[in-house]
Amino acid sequence: MGQDAIWLHDRRGDRSLSSEGTVINRMGAASLPSFSPNGRYVHYLRESTGSVRELWRADIESGRNEPVLPGIAIVSYVSIVFDQRSESGKPLTRNKL
């Protein structure tokens, strides 16, 4: 069986941001990563055993993970739209019509 992996390459070297890695740790499958414009967050779909796939974000510096739309099932997305006025980097989702 394969493993999901999201990798970050920066001045500190290579590190995994995946479900097996240092930021998104033991949380199930992680897919469709997308960086916020300020580079502070990685937004991704998280799916744990027995749960729905949800949109989550990982703070790259602190390692903190949190759901963006708790309890709302997301199958996939075309893009994430970020509000340029937002200091937090929280995304607004846009549905494909």
One Martini backbone bead per residue (centre of mass of N, CA, C, O) as a GRO file, in nm:
protein
   97
    1MET     BB    1   0.098   0.035   0.021
    2GLY     BB    2   0.073   0.360  -0.001
    3GLN     BB    3   0.183   0.702   0.034
    4ASP     BB    4   0.130   1.009   0.142
    5ALA     BB    5   0.282   1.323   0.006
    6ILE     BB    6   0.411   1.633   0.143
    7TRP     BB    7   0.659   1.858   0.032
    8LEU     BB    8   0.925   2.066   0.165
    9HIS     BB    9   1.132   2.326   0.013
   10ASP     BB   10   1.390   2.494   0.190
   11ARG     BB   11   1.643   2.645   0.374
   12ARG     BB   12   1.611   2.385   0.581
   13GLY     BB   13   1.504   2.189   0.368
   14ASP     BB   14   1.365   1.878   0.377
   15ARG     BB   15   1.004   1.813   0.432
   16SER     BB   16   0.730   1.665   0.565
   17LEU     BB   17   0.356   1.733   0.526
   18SER     BB   18   0.236   1.474   0.583
   19SER     BB   19   0.082   1.218   0.751
   20GLU     BB   20   0.399   1.118   0.804
   21GLY     BB   21   0.489   1.388   0.915
   22THR     BB   22   0.553   1.688   1.098
   23VAL     BB   23   0.278   1.847   1.054
   24ILE     BB   24   0.104   1.603   0.944
   25ASN     BB   25   0.014   1.394   1.211
   26ARG     BB   26  -0.163   1.115   1.221
   27MET     BB   27  -0.434   1.201   1.006
   28GLY     BB   28  -0.401   1.068   0.739
   29ALA     BB   29  -0.495   1.168   0.446
   30ALA     BB   30  -0.318   1.381   0.206
   31SER     BB   31  -0.441   1.631  -0.032
   32LEU     BB   32  -0.425   1.892  -0.237
   33PRO     BB   33  -0.209   2.111  -0.215
   34SER     BB   34  -0.209   2.466  -0.089
   35PHE     BB   35  -0.076   2.772  -0.090
   36SER     BB   36  -0.052   3.053   0.049
   37PRO     BB   37   0.050   3.365  -0.043
   38ASN     BB   38   0.243   3.388   0.229
   39GLY     BB   39   0.346   3.075   0.296
   40ARG     BB   40   0.227   2.972   0.586
   41TYR     BB   41   0.021   2.779   0.438
   42VAL     BB   42  -0.140   2.454   0.408
   43HIS     BB   43  -0.379   2.331   0.201
   44TYR     BB   44  -0.600   2.042   0.254
   45LEU     BB   45  -0.701   1.717   0.226
   46ARG     BB   46  -0.870   1.526   0.479
   47GLU     BB   47  -0.853   1.161   0.557
   48SER     BB   48  -0.997   0.953   0.775
   49THR     BB   49  -1.089   0.692   0.926
   50GLY     BB   50  -1.437   0.723   0.905
   51SER     BB   51  -1.426   0.991   0.734
   52VAL     BB   52  -1.445   1.279   0.591
   53ARG     BB   53  -1.353   1.504   0.356
   54GLU     BB   54  -1.147   1.783   0.445
   55LEU     BB   55  -1.063   2.114   0.498
   56TRP     BB   56  -0.727   2.206   0.566
   57ARG     BB   57  -0.468   2.356   0.782
   58ALA     BB   58  -0.114   2.436   0.786
   59ASP     BB   59   0.128   2.553   0.994
   60ILE     BB   60   0.454   2.561   0.920
   61GLU     BB   61   0.585   2.671   1.186
   62SER     BB   62   0.397   2.527   1.423
   63GLY     BB   63   0.208   2.266   1.315
   64ARG     BB   64  -0.074   2.357   1.300
   65ASN     BB   65  -0.405   2.214   1.281
   66GLU     BB   66  -0.711   2.296   1.085
   67PRO     BB   67  -1.026   2.337   1.016
   68VAL     BB   68  -1.214   2.522   0.781
   69LEU     BB   69  -1.477   2.311   0.725
   70PRO     BB   70  -1.646   2.177   0.950
   71GLY     BB   71  -1.829   1.888   0.838
   72ILE     BB   72  -1.749   1.935   0.535
   73ALA     BB   73  -1.767   1.775   0.245
   74ILE     BB   74  -1.481   1.706   0.025
   75VAL     BB   75  -1.380   1.582  -0.278
   76SER     BB   76  -1.297   1.851  -0.438
   77TYR     BB   77  -1.087   2.099  -0.614
   78VAL     BB   78  -0.983   2.362  -0.818
   79SER     BB   79  -0.978   2.608  -0.605
   80ILE     BB   80  -0.835   2.865  -0.401
   81VAL     BB   81  -0.956   3.156  -0.241
   82PHE     BB   82  -0.799   3.453  -0.143
   83ASP     BB   83  -0.819   3.707   0.084
   84GLN     BB   84  -0.628   3.992   0.068
   85ARG     BB   85  -0.735   4.114   0.355
   86SER     BB   86  -0.623   3.869   0.495
   87GLU     BB   87  -0.404   3.784   0.759
   88SER     BB   88  -0.453   3.462   0.801
   89GLY     BB   89  -0.510   3.298   0.515
   90LYS     BB   90  -0.794   3.237   0.479
   91PRO     BB   91  -1.009   3.064   0.286
   92LEU     BB   92  -1.200   3.069  -0.008
   93THR     BB   93  -1.430   2.892  -0.171
   94ARG     BB   94  -1.462   2.751  -0.509
   95ASN     BB   95  -1.691   2.650  -0.732
   96LYS     BB   96  -1.758   2.441  -0.984
   97LEU     BB   97  -1.986   2.478  -1.270
   0.00000   0.00000   0.00000
